[in-house]
Amino acid sequence: MVLAAKKDSGTSRTDLPQGPVFQNKKLKAFKENAPFLIMIFPAVLVVFLFNYLPIYGVLIAFQDFMPGDKILSDTTIWVGFDNFKRFFSDPQFWPLMKNTFLICIYGFIIGFPLPILVSLMLNSLKGKKTAKFLQTIFTAPHFISLVVLVGMLTLFFGRYGLVNNLVASGGGERYSYFLETGAFRPLYILSSNWQDFGWSAVIYIAALSNVDPQQHEAAILDGATRFQRVIHVDLPAIMPMISVMLIMSIGGLMGVGYEKALLMQTDGNLAVSELVSTYVYKRGLTGVPDQAYATAIGLFNSIINVVLLIIANTTSKKFSENSLW
Amino acid sequence: MKKWMACLLAMAMLLSLVACGGGKKSDKPDSAGVEKLVSEYGFQWTDPKAPILNEKGAKELSFSVYSSKNASALDYNDMKIMQDLFASTNVYVTWENVSESVYSQQKNLIFGNADNRPDAIYHAGMSSGEIIKYAKRHVLLPISDYLEYMPNFSKILNDRPDIKAQLINVEDGKIYSLPRVEEMGLLQNPNILFLNKNWTAQAIQAGALKGVTEAELKDGLALTSDQMTDLLRYFHDNDMNNNGNAGDERPLSFVYNNWQGNQCDLYGMFGLNDNLEHRIVIDDQINYTVQDERFKEATNFIAKWVADGLIDKVSFEQSQDNFLANGKGLENYGAFYWWESETVVSNPENYITCAPLIGPKGDQTVCVSNNPEVGTGEVVIFADCPNFEVLLAYFDRYYDPLISAQINYGPIGIVYEENLDSKGMLVQKELPAGITSDELRLQNAPLGIIYLNDYAWNNVVNMEPRAKLRLERLTEFVTPYVAKNVKPCPNLQFTLDELNTLANYETNFNDYVRTNLIRWLMGGGVSDAEWDAFQKELSGKVNIEGLKKVYQDAYDRFIGK
Amino acid sequence: MKKRKNALRDTLGDKIFYIINGFFLLLLALIILYPLYFIIIASISDPDAVLGGEVVLYPVRVTLEGFQKIMERSDVWRGYLNTIIYTALTVVLALAVTVPAGWALSRKTLPGKKLFMIYFIIPMFFGGGLIPFYNVMSSLGLINTMWAVILPAILSVWNLFMTKTFFESSIPNGLIEAAKIDGAGQFRIFTSVVIPLSKAVIAVMALYYAVGQWNSYFNAMIFLQDESKYPLQLVLKEILIASESTVGGSGETILQQFRMANLLKYVSVIVSSLPVLCLYPFVQKYFAQGVMIGSLKE
């Protein structure tokens, strides 16, 4: 299929007098680059089997579906955009969108630069042994399960937890971190970042390790300070990686799972902790369990994300050389 | 954008064709038909003690039943009660066990993989919404069409129209699932108030609690709300546990919105039978307590206790684990609500069981919870199960009281003696060394579909000692305070339209009430203006009247109106 | 030698920079370390003391009950073995799929590059959900085999794009051109020029895939029926849930179970993460590749 497409693009033969030569050149170039197709084939196959074969399931969003129904047959009950309409007309639609958006955007603003910062800092630490030790420590929280993470949060930030005990012994008032709406987002976001910044930094650390030391030496000769070298040597070196991660993160911005929010949810913080995902989860528990509704919301979410991705990619292309495609 | 979608859809269409074509055809044997079953396999269902099949049937017929199991339980194939059932019925069942958490993930997939379904699901946990939708698609066997094969179950349905009414699918009037019925009378009132005897005695000595003498400090003590306020304040202000810190006493504790030991009993001081759903049946009318003026008064009263520190704010954020852990070691609970005091505190002998608190206007009642004692949707059979008549007759045996008891508590020979006592009751065997009675029970009892009611408790099996103790406390100190016209809201069956209304409004209703209620309780109360706005919103966008109508209609059908 | 040279050149500004940098990292390390330390002491303390807030700086009423309970179970050890097998196979296959594909995608001369990119981006956003996925796996005959756990995990598009970006930015084009002039074919270039220069990214990918598989349980939960095939995380999860379950128990049993569940939470974190953490330093070794690029270039 790809081959055919390439051949078609050679229709401009009439414009080019040396047509056959051009064709030959193209063919030669293709031959030279054909090995790339072989290299990419296994990945294409895996994605086809495990991602594309089941993808017809998105059609569930337009059906009245129960498990076991044929997704495409004459017994399928098509309902058009009903599932979407139900979501849009839900009294909670706007609060849910707002809560989801805010927690994602705040999470992104803190969570995106942090690993970059940390990798640059670790990279410019003088003791390499210390740097390695710190790196190991920083990745460790990634292995803590959500249940334990939230368990520790309640222990540390509970009314009689570590933090409140410290505050109280200093004469302060105890504060109910889990009942106040103001505390939910900071707790949620900071704990997520605590858990994952070190892990996300690994890729940047790896990219930094490929920086040519000669560049540093040249900069030193020019009299650059260590800080200047971070800005002018290290940062540009990982800029392509940063751009791509940025685009992909923006593309995944609205995707936030329900597990952690649900674990941290109390009646007190419900006004901010009810997210699209937790709400859908709860709706599935009361009344009719509704696969189609959940799929519709998932699809809606995906579309928002795709739009964001395209915007991010186009913007990035315009202002830098880096883009995803 | 458009190109993407088009591309995606085209791809999806193409692939679904591929995927749909790939399905295997079912390899299930055809049903033999009842006549052949009777003539060839000796199928009989009329004598509930004799085998259901003959030897040939035991060898040639088999059923695969999918079931989640409790993690401590043995594989059902290895359970003695299951082997005993095979011996007495000749019906061979292969159990496919998964853990409960795995089942909750796999349930949809089992239904989704239409060509490879088992014959039945045990511990199916089907909601009425699921049943109604699958029934409409003819996925499930309409059990009520074949009741002749189920003499025990038919008798239950005849004797207990209330149970029948909880099972009947409104859309077509049929029954699609087998229930679990365990009627001990424990679930309706999930809270009992326990009070620290020694601390209260100190308060009386100090003159802080008027109108009560030390001699009256025994089970059944009824305090007025004013007395309770004084008492809790005394607990709050003094170093009751003598550890040098007057700040670590928790005057009144509960676990907010927990299924047991919650705050709902406090609303009883104002004559409300509140529960977590705030929905209760009075004189056969569905009521929402949050629409009652008394709810406002009660909320303000409780909010004052919170503001004064008589109810520690931790009660609103703690999990039950935290609540239970805090009761151990140093004594710091003055009073608390729970299912039983023995679980909560290390020294339960220091705590007395109280009658409900008496409110400012003399009201004295308690929470009536909607936790049902009838579990519907416990077993479903797939419509394409071959020879389902045999499976129905087999499951019917589970409703024999003697079998029910063994299903629920463990089999004769392991948990119970071979011989019944003079009254015909099961006799507990001596425990083997190194195992608790609970462990033994969980290992050997599958639980699931049973019918244990008053008759069984009086004639077949003794209640566990703990259940008995709790029941005694409830009948003495709690249930007398519930008015006769107040009933919990049972399992109701809804039409598809009603289910849609519930799906669209109920989660939102819960969120709205919960967010506001806790704000009021934590923030010192609710002003009249706020309350009015709340009522307006409730009957407006939140659609409480719509919800009420759905429940009322369903309830009217339930009582046969 | 290089180090000394740098040391000589440290200006006052550099020194301040190093101090501030070190200070912030130290602070960060403390914030990270305390909760980790807490998990360790909580795993050997009386669970009531943990929930009661008594455990702050040192374990209280030390108990090894949790570890005993986990270690004496044969299914935990079997889970370990399964997880190791699944992880090892996943990493090998994932690298074999991801690294060449990443390299191919990073080349401007890849025929149909844009189409391929779109092909890989779409599944990042659109999925068919669980039921079609299950049915596809069922048609492929993978249900209840270890391949159901391994194969879907051998390509993460996110990782693929990271690899691609790494290649684009870190492999000097001149080197590739030089190899071409020497008459090397694309495969030759890939194996003898690209791979040696990309140990860092290969190490990261190995790490990401390994840990991804090590921590995952969902596919195993859905596709595996035999408990003897369960990976460690699923076994631990089941133990945890089992200890929280309250069906039919009396008050005392339930209480004991709650205590055990609370203890096991912390124990399971240690049991499941320690082996991987110990491997991390080995991965790190490959991060110090910068010198090599320099030497190759000369």
XYZ file of N, CA and C in Angstrom, chain A residues 1-2 6 30 32-33 35-40 42-44 46-58 60 65 67 71 118 121-122 124-126 131-132 134-145 147-148 151-152 155-156 162 194 197 199-200 202-203 205-207 209-214 217 220-221 225-227 229-230 237 240-241 244-245 248-249 251-252 291 299 302-303 305-306 309 323-325, chain C residues 2-3 6-7 9-10 14 17-18 21-22 24-25 28-29 31-36 38-39 50-51 56 97 100-101 103-105 107 109-112 114 116-128 131-133 135-137 140 142 151-152 154-155 158 161-162 164-166 169-170 180 186-187 190 197 200 204-205 207-208 211 215 265-266 269 273 276-277 280 284-285 287-291 293-294 297-298:
606
model
N 0.826 -1.195 0.000
C 0.000 0.000 0.000
C 0.867 1.254 0.000
N 1.886 1.217 0.821
C 2.799 2.350 0.889
C 3.515 2.516 -0.447
N 3.565 5.722 -3.101
C 4.794 6.358 -3.575
C 4.809 6.468 -5.105
N 14.248 3.990 -2.663
C 13.326 3.110 -1.951
C 14.019 1.825 -1.543
N 17.095 1.409 -0.988
C 18.035 1.681 0.086
C 17.312 1.763 1.422
N 16.090 2.325 1.354
C 15.374 2.546 2.606
C 14.398 1.430 2.969
N 14.883 -1.508 4.042
C 15.146 -2.180 5.321
C 14.417 -1.537 6.485
N 14.161 -0.230 6.394
C 13.426 0.438 7.471
C 12.046 -0.174 7.624
N 11.457 -0.536 6.475
C 10.118 -1.136 6.540
C 10.148 -2.458 7.292
N 11.252 -3.186 7.075
C 11.375 -4.457 7.797
C 11.554 -4.198 9.286
N 12.320 -3.153 9.593
C 12.559 -2.840 11.008
C 11.273 -2.433 11.715
N 10.419 -1.757 10.977
C 9.218 -1.227 11.628
C 8.093 -2.257 11.641
N 7.555 -5.400 12.797
C 7.044 -6.048 14.021
C 6.177 -5.111 14.861
N 6.596 -3.850 14.950
C 5.822 -2.900 15.745
C 4.450 -2.679 15.125
N 4.426 -2.584 13.788
C 3.150 -2.409 13.097
C 2.231 -3.590 13.375
N 2.290 -5.741 15.950
C 1.828 -5.785 17.342
C 0.677 -4.804 17.554
N 0.854 -3.586 17.036
C -0.194 -2.588 17.194
C -1.467 -3.028 16.473
N -1.284 -3.646 15.322
C -2.459 -4.106 14.583
C -3.241 -5.142 15.394
N -2.525 -6.121 15.921
C -3.192 -7.207 16.635
C -3.872 -6.733 17.901
N -3.152 -5.969 18.696
C -3.674 -5.689 20.030
C -4.367 -4.340 20.161
N -4.189 -3.465 19.173
C -4.868 -2.186 19.240
C -5.918 -2.012 18.161
N -5.584 -2.421 16.922
C -6.539 -2.172 15.842
C -7.624 -3.239 15.759
N -7.274 -4.494 16.009
C -8.316 -5.523 15.936
C -9.473 -5.234 16.889
N -9.212 -4.835 18.127
C -10.363 -4.589 19.011
C -10.975 -3.193 18.867
N -10.462 -2.360 17.974
C -10.855 -0.951 17.998
C -12.314 -0.742 17.595
N -12.903 -1.769 16.953
C -14.310 -1.627 16.562
C -15.204 -1.389 17.779
N -14.644 -1.664 18.973
C -15.414 -1.433 20.199
C -15.859 0.000 20.402
N -15.222 0.981 19.736
C -15.664 2.368 19.918
C -17.102 2.541 19.449
N -19.520 0.937 20.281
C -20.418 0.742 21.422
C -20.989 2.077 21.891
N -25.895 -1.055 24.517
C -25.065 -2.254 24.471
C -25.038 -2.987 25.809
N -22.930 -6.524 27.378
C -21.921 -7.513 27.012
C -22.577 -8.751 26.401
N -21.585 -6.457 18.005
C -21.405 -5.032 17.825
C -21.850 -4.584 16.441
N 14.860 18.312 37.720
C 15.609 17.378 38.551
C 16.713 16.698 37.744
N 19.514 19.090 37.407
C 20.214 19.268 38.682
C 21.092 18.068 38.991
N 20.532 16.877 38.790
C 21.322 15.683 39.066
C 22.539 15.622 38.156
N 24.205 18.019 36.930
C 25.282 18.955 37.240
C 25.779 18.822 38.676
N 25.384 17.730 39.315
C 25.941 17.473 40.641
C 27.382 17.022 40.487
N 28.233 17.452 41.405
C 29.654 17.131 41.211
C 29.987 15.683 41.537
N 25.099 11.409 42.818
C 24.062 11.571 41.803
C 23.373 10.242 41.545
N 24.174 9.200 41.429
C 23.591 7.892 41.154
C 22.730 7.409 42.309
N 21.182 9.303 44.523
C 19.958 10.098 44.558
C 18.972 9.638 43.490
N 19.508 9.369 42.298
C 18.654 8.885 41.222
C 17.879 7.650 41.636
N 18.593 6.707 42.272
C 17.938 5.478 42.714
C 16.838 5.791 43.720
N 17.175 6.661 44.672
C 16.178 7.033 45.673
C 14.949 7.650 45.008
N 15.205 8.528 44.051
C 14.097 9.258 43.436
C 13.154 8.351 42.647
N 13.684 7.260 42.121
C 12.804 6.384 41.349
C 11.984 5.465 42.255
N 12.429 5.289 43.493
C 11.790 4.298 44.366
C 10.288 4.510 44.581
N 9.820 5.743 44.789
C 8.379 5.906 45.064
C 7.479 5.411 43.942
N 8.040 5.300 42.740
C 7.236 4.815 41.619
C 6.634 3.439 41.901
N 7.274 2.683 42.782
C 6.848 1.312 43.017
C 5.780 1.189 44.097
N 5.414 2.308 44.676
C 4.418 2.247 45.748
C 3.020 2.192 45.146
N 2.240 1.227 45.589
C 0.900 1.103 45.024
C 0.016 2.245 45.505
N -2.932 2.253 46.753
C -3.576 2.037 48.048
C -2.645 2.455 49.178
N -1.388 2.069 49.057
C -0.437 2.416 50.106
C -0.159 3.922 50.097
N -3.014 5.533 51.645
C -2.969 5.162 53.050
C -1.992 6.035 53.816
N -0.816 6.254 53.217
C 0.183 7.098 53.891
C -0.287 8.542 53.954
N -2.502 8.894 56.782
C -1.767 8.819 58.047
C -1.005 10.117 58.308
N -0.383 10.661 57.271
C 0.428 11.859 57.471
C -0.418 13.122 57.613
N 0.762 12.928 61.341
C 2.064 13.542 61.590
C 2.036 15.057 61.430
N 5.308 13.582 43.738
C 6.261 12.956 44.647
C 6.568 11.554 44.155
N 8.104 11.939 39.809
C 9.045 12.837 39.122
C 10.370 12.147 38.834
N 10.929 9.032 38.361
C 10.754 8.034 37.314
C 10.735 8.698 35.938
N 10.005 9.819 35.842
C 9.933 10.513 34.559
C 11.268 11.143 34.189
N 14.101 9.806 34.373
C 15.073 8.830 33.865
C 15.375 9.061 32.384
N 14.335 9.314 31.600
C 14.561 9.465 30.155
C 15.415 10.707 29.866
N 17.593 11.977 31.958
C 18.950 11.670 32.420
C 19.693 10.886 31.346
N 18.974 9.945 30.745
C 19.598 9.169 29.674
C 19.972 10.071 28.503
N 19.083 10.990 28.166
C 19.378 11.885 27.048
C 20.575 12.772 27.376
N 23.014 12.018 29.198
C 24.266 11.263 29.194
C 24.847 11.170 27.790
N 24.037 11.459 26.795
C 24.563 11.423 25.441
C 25.097 12.773 24.953
N 25.102 13.751 25.851
C 25.646 15.054 25.458
C 27.153 14.924 25.260
N 27.615 15.494 24.181
C 29.033 15.414 23.854
C 29.856 16.228 24.854
N 30.779 15.587 25.582
C 31.567 16.315 26.584
C 32.392 17.454 25.957
N 32.706 17.291 24.675
C 33.493 18.349 24.006
C 32.769 19.681 24.050
N 33.458 21.180 27.270
C 34.827 21.679 27.362
C 34.991 22.971 26.588
N 33.548 25.710 28.554
C 34.400 26.094 29.668
C 35.509 27.015 29.188
N 36.070 26.639 28.013
C 37.122 27.480 27.451
C 36.621 28.897 27.188
N 30.049 29.713 33.020
C 29.917 29.129 34.352
C 29.122 27.842 34.230
N 29.085 27.099 35.335
C 28.359 25.831 35.302
C 26.879 26.076 35.001
N 26.341 27.133 35.581
C 24.933 27.430 35.370
C 24.661 27.771 33.912
N 26.355 26.741 31.453
C 26.458 25.519 30.644
C 25.172 24.703 30.720
N 24.514 24.746 31.885
C 23.240 24.044 31.990
C 22.253 24.613 30.981
N 20.395 20.239 24.557
C 20.607 18.837 24.184
C 19.365 18.000 24.414
N 14.799 18.465 22.170
C 13.901 17.661 21.323
C 13.057 16.698 22.155
N 13.699 16.063 23.139
C 12.966 15.134 23.997
C 11.884 15.879 24.768
N 8.876 16.669 22.479
C 8.025 15.526 22.177
C 7.221 15.108 23.411
N 7.879 15.113 24.558
C 7.153 14.757 25.773
C 6.045 15.773 26.034
N 3.139 15.068 23.675
C 2.412 13.866 24.063
C 1.656 14.075 25.375
N 2.270 14.821 26.292
C 1.584 15.066 27.563
C 0.342 15.907 27.356
N -1.379 15.985 24.717
C -2.332 15.076 24.084
C -3.002 14.143 25.074
N -2.362 13.906 26.194
C -2.969 13.010 27.180
C -3.518 13.753 28.374
N -22.021 0.220 29.886
C -20.800 0.192 29.094
C -20.807 1.280 28.033
N -14.777 8.256 24.494
C -14.574 8.723 23.123
C -14.537 10.247 23.082
N -11.266 11.315 24.289
C -10.235 11.084 23.283
C -10.242 12.189 22.246
N -11.447 12.610 21.858
C -11.533 13.629 20.823
C -10.939 14.940 21.325
N -8.647 15.174 23.504
C -7.209 14.958 23.551
C -6.565 15.042 22.168
N -7.259 14.501 21.179
C -6.706 14.553 19.829
C -6.600 16.007 19.366
N -3.728 17.531 21.014
C -2.477 17.031 20.441
C -2.151 17.750 19.147
N 8.783 18.407 16.407
C 7.374 18.037 16.412
C 7.287 16.527 16.392
N 6.080 16.054 16.689
C 5.913 14.608 16.768
C 5.861 14.020 15.356
N 5.235 14.753 14.438
C 5.204 14.261 13.052
C 5.396 15.387 12.075
N 40.030 14.663 34.353
C 39.098 15.679 33.911
C 38.488 16.390 35.124
N 38.207 15.583 36.102
C 37.571 16.097 37.292
C 38.440 17.192 37.912
N 38.342 20.421 36.081
C 37.138 21.183 36.394
C 37.242 21.839 37.755
N 37.776 21.076 38.693
C 37.861 21.575 40.054
C 38.702 22.834 40.098
N 38.988 24.942 37.867
C 38.371 26.080 37.202
C 37.141 26.613 37.916
N 36.716 25.924 38.998
C 35.526 26.388 39.699
C 35.673 27.835 40.132
N 30.380 29.302 40.295
C 30.168 27.865 40.179
C 29.943 27.248 41.536
N 26.614 27.907 42.785
C 25.682 27.075 42.022
C 25.663 25.644 42.564
N 26.860 25.099 42.780
C 26.932 23.726 43.273
C 26.283 23.592 44.641
N 22.457 23.947 44.287
C 22.007 22.722 43.633
C 21.988 21.553 44.606
N 23.104 21.401 45.305
C 23.208 20.298 46.256
C 22.171 20.418 47.350
N 19.167 21.865 47.289
C 17.814 21.511 46.845
C 17.662 20.011 46.650
N 18.690 19.400 46.096
C 18.604 17.955 45.891
C 18.520 17.224 47.219
N 15.045 17.540 48.524
C 14.190 16.637 47.765
C 14.379 15.202 48.261
N 15.640 14.862 48.470
C 15.946 13.503 48.920
C 15.272 13.225 50.255
N 12.528 14.610 51.445
C 11.082 14.471 51.246
C 10.754 13.097 50.689
N 11.634 12.593 49.851
C 11.413 11.265 49.277
C 11.699 10.189 50.324
N 12.783 10.382 51.047
C 13.264 9.312 51.914
C 12.356 9.034 53.105
N 11.806 10.094 53.716
C 11.045 9.818 54.930
C 9.890 8.844 54.702
N 9.024 9.103 53.697
C 7.932 8.143 53.481
C 8.434 6.728 53.158
N 9.570 6.656 52.438
C 10.119 5.324 52.150
C 10.528 4.642 53.449
N 9.322 5.319 56.283
C 8.098 5.036 57.017
C 7.513 3.681 56.602
N 7.545 3.422 55.288
C 7.013 2.136 54.814
C 7.759 0.982 55.471
N 0.514 1.781 63.957
C 0.662 2.546 62.714
C -0.564 3.420 62.484
N -1.744 2.804 62.582
C -2.972 3.558 62.348
C -3.219 4.582 63.450
N 6.431 6.944 64.177
C 6.902 8.149 63.508
C 8.366 8.013 63.108
N 11.300 -5.196 19.282
C 10.268 -4.531 18.497
C 10.470 -3.020 18.504
N 14.317 -1.183 16.829
C 14.385 -1.021 15.363
C 13.285 -0.103 14.841
N 12.071 -0.247 15.376
C 10.975 0.586 14.894
C 11.262 2.053 15.207
N 14.163 3.437 15.477
C 15.211 3.890 14.551
C 14.611 4.195 13.175
N 13.777 3.265 12.699
C 13.158 3.461 11.397
C 12.328 4.738 11.386
N 11.550 4.937 12.447
C 10.688 6.120 12.506
C 11.489 7.417 12.600
N 14.078 8.085 10.944
C 14.722 8.402 9.657
C 13.755 9.155 8.753
N 13.986 9.289 5.713
C 13.847 8.558 4.448
C 12.935 7.351 4.559
N 12.353 7.115 5.720
C 11.431 5.999 5.869
C 10.241 6.205 4.937
N 9.997 5.273 4.015
C 8.870 5.456 3.102
C 7.554 5.497 3.889
N 6.736 6.470 3.613
C 5.431 6.588 4.275
C 5.530 6.957 5.728
N 4.903 9.582 7.498
C 3.783 10.261 8.133
C 2.625 9.297 8.400
N 2.841 6.152 8.911
C 3.212 5.306 10.053
C 2.971 6.037 11.367
N 3.344 7.320 11.379
C 3.156 8.081 12.616
C 1.683 8.109 12.998
N 0.832 8.397 12.012
C -0.606 8.438 12.307
C -1.093 7.067 12.769
N -0.573 6.049 12.100
C -0.929 4.676 12.462
C -0.625 4.400 13.942
N 0.496 4.923 14.410
C 0.859 4.668 15.808
C 0.156 5.612 16.780
N -0.194 6.800 16.289
C -0.818 7.768 17.206
C -2.263 7.380 17.522
N -2.988 6.904 16.523
C -4.412 6.606 16.734
C -4.668 5.719 17.959
N -3.943 4.605 18.123
C -4.250 3.774 19.296
C -3.901 4.431 20.632
N -3.121 5.514 20.578
C -2.864 6.208 21.847
C -4.158 6.820 22.376
N -5.085 7.080 21.485
C -6.307 7.774 21.901
C -7.555 6.909 21.827
N -7.617 6.042 20.827
C -8.841 5.280 20.652
C -8.616 3.815 20.945
N -9.415 3.302 21.838
C -9.347 1.886 22.147
C -10.743 1.320 22.106
N -10.842 0.036 21.899
C -12.156 -0.564 21.760
C -12.773 -0.987 23.077
N -14.121 -5.580 26.278
C -14.825 -6.752 25.739
C -14.288 -7.146 24.359
N -14.180 -6.203 23.417
C -13.586 -6.588 22.131
C -12.149 -7.089 22.289
N -11.397 -6.464 23.167
C -10.013 -6.885 23.413
C -9.997 -8.348 23.863
N -12.277 -10.588 23.383
C -12.695 -11.496 22.325
C -11.608 -11.701 21.281
N -10.836 -10.658 21.001
C -9.717 -10.808 20.072
C -8.680 -11.757 20.666
N -8.353 -11.556 21.922
C -7.380 -12.440 22.565
C -7.873 -13.875 22.552
N -7.407 -15.296 19.152
C -5.992 -15.578 18.912
C -5.527 -16.778 19.737
N -5.094 -16.941 22.986
C -4.094 -16.570 23.990
C -4.611 -16.656 25.421
N 2.566 -10.491 25.273
C 2.497 -9.877 23.939
C 1.883 -8.478 23.900
N 0.761 -8.234 24.566
C 0.223 -6.866 24.489
C 1.154 -5.839 25.128
N 4.489 -5.693 24.702
C 5.809 -5.535 24.090
C 5.920 -4.294 23.234
N 4.850 -3.544 23.092
C 5.018 -2.264 22.429
C 4.179 -1.207 23.121
N 4.133 5.203 23.454
C 4.819 6.267 24.182
C 6.328 5.988 24.186
N 7.922 6.415 20.753
C 8.187 7.801 20.372
C 9.376 8.380 21.137
N 9.534 7.955 22.376
C 10.706 8.414 23.125
C 11.981 7.913 22.453
N 12.376 7.055 19.343
C 12.515 7.769 18.076
C 13.168 9.136 18.310
N 12.652 9.861 19.295
C 13.187 11.186 19.575
C 14.645 11.123 19.995
N 14.933 10.129 20.801
C 16.310 9.971 21.248
C 17.235 9.781 20.043
N 17.780 12.974 18.052
C 18.582 14.056 18.617
C 19.977 13.618 19.028
N 20.192 12.329 19.228
C 21.466 11.926 19.828
C 22.420 11.193 18.898
N 27.734 4.957 5.566
C 27.166 4.700 4.244
C 28.257 4.705 3.187
N 21.762 -0.635 5.524
C 20.981 -0.095 6.638
C 21.047 -0.984 7.873
N 20.972 -2.306 7.688
C 21.005 -3.200 8.845
C 22.351 -3.118 9.545
N 22.620 -0.027 11.486
C 21.821 -0.121 12.700
C 22.535 -0.932 13.781
N 25.846 3.155 20.097
C 25.740 4.536 20.560
C 24.493 4.778 21.403
N 22.275 3.974 26.283
C 21.509 4.688 27.302
C 20.017 4.518 27.064
N 17.164 2.530 29.215
C 15.951 3.151 29.741
C 14.719 2.380 29.293
N 14.720 2.007 28.026
C 13.568 1.263 27.524
C 13.445 -0.080 28.244
N 14.370 -0.713 31.146
C 13.876 -0.400 32.491
C 12.373 -0.123 32.460
N 11.948 0.747 31.533
C 10.529 1.101 31.479
C 9.652 -0.112 31.192
N 9.787 -2.580 34.285
C 9.007 -2.143 35.440
C 7.524 -2.123 35.115
N 5.133 -4.341 37.461
C 4.067 -3.763 38.275
C 2.659 -4.095 37.796
N -0.208 -4.373 53.552
C -0.064 -3.298 52.580
C 1.396 -2.865 52.482
N 1.983 -2.599 53.633
C 3.357 -2.099 53.630
C 4.343 -3.203 53.266
N 4.533 -3.791 49.514
C 5.316 -2.810 48.757
C 6.792 -3.195 48.778
N 8.881 -4.487 45.453
C 9.711 -3.491 44.774
C 11.204 -3.642 45.016
N 13.488 -5.039 42.134
C 13.675 -4.158 40.983
C 14.588 -2.994 41.349
N 14.397 -2.492 42.556
C 15.246 -1.378 42.987
C 16.708 -1.765 42.984
N 18.328 -1.378 39.582
C 18.444 -0.067 38.974
C 19.899 0.394 38.766
N 21.836 2.007 35.420
C 22.501 3.309 35.443
C 23.858 3.302 34.762
N 24.518 2.161 34.858
C 25.856 2.076 34.265
C 25.869 2.566 32.821
N 24.189 4.826 31.492
C 23.902 6.237 31.282
C 25.156 7.066 31.047
N 26.311 6.502 31.366
C 27.541 7.287 31.236
C 28.185 7.010 29.891
N 27.448 7.300 28.817
C 27.936 6.958 27.498
C 28.538 8.151 26.758
N 28.347 9.311 27.316
C 28.750 10.516 26.610
C 30.163 10.485 26.072
N 31.076 9.979 26.876
C 32.480 9.940 26.480
C 32.652 9.204 25.164
N 30.635 8.743 22.604
C 30.257 9.459 21.387
C 31.395 10.349 20.948
N 31.955 11.034 21.915
C 33.074 11.907 21.605
C 34.181 11.159 20.901
N 33.484 10.106 17.357
C 33.417 11.203 16.404
C 34.787 11.577 15.872
N 35.788 11.396 16.720
C 37.110 11.873 16.326
C 37.716 11.065 15.189
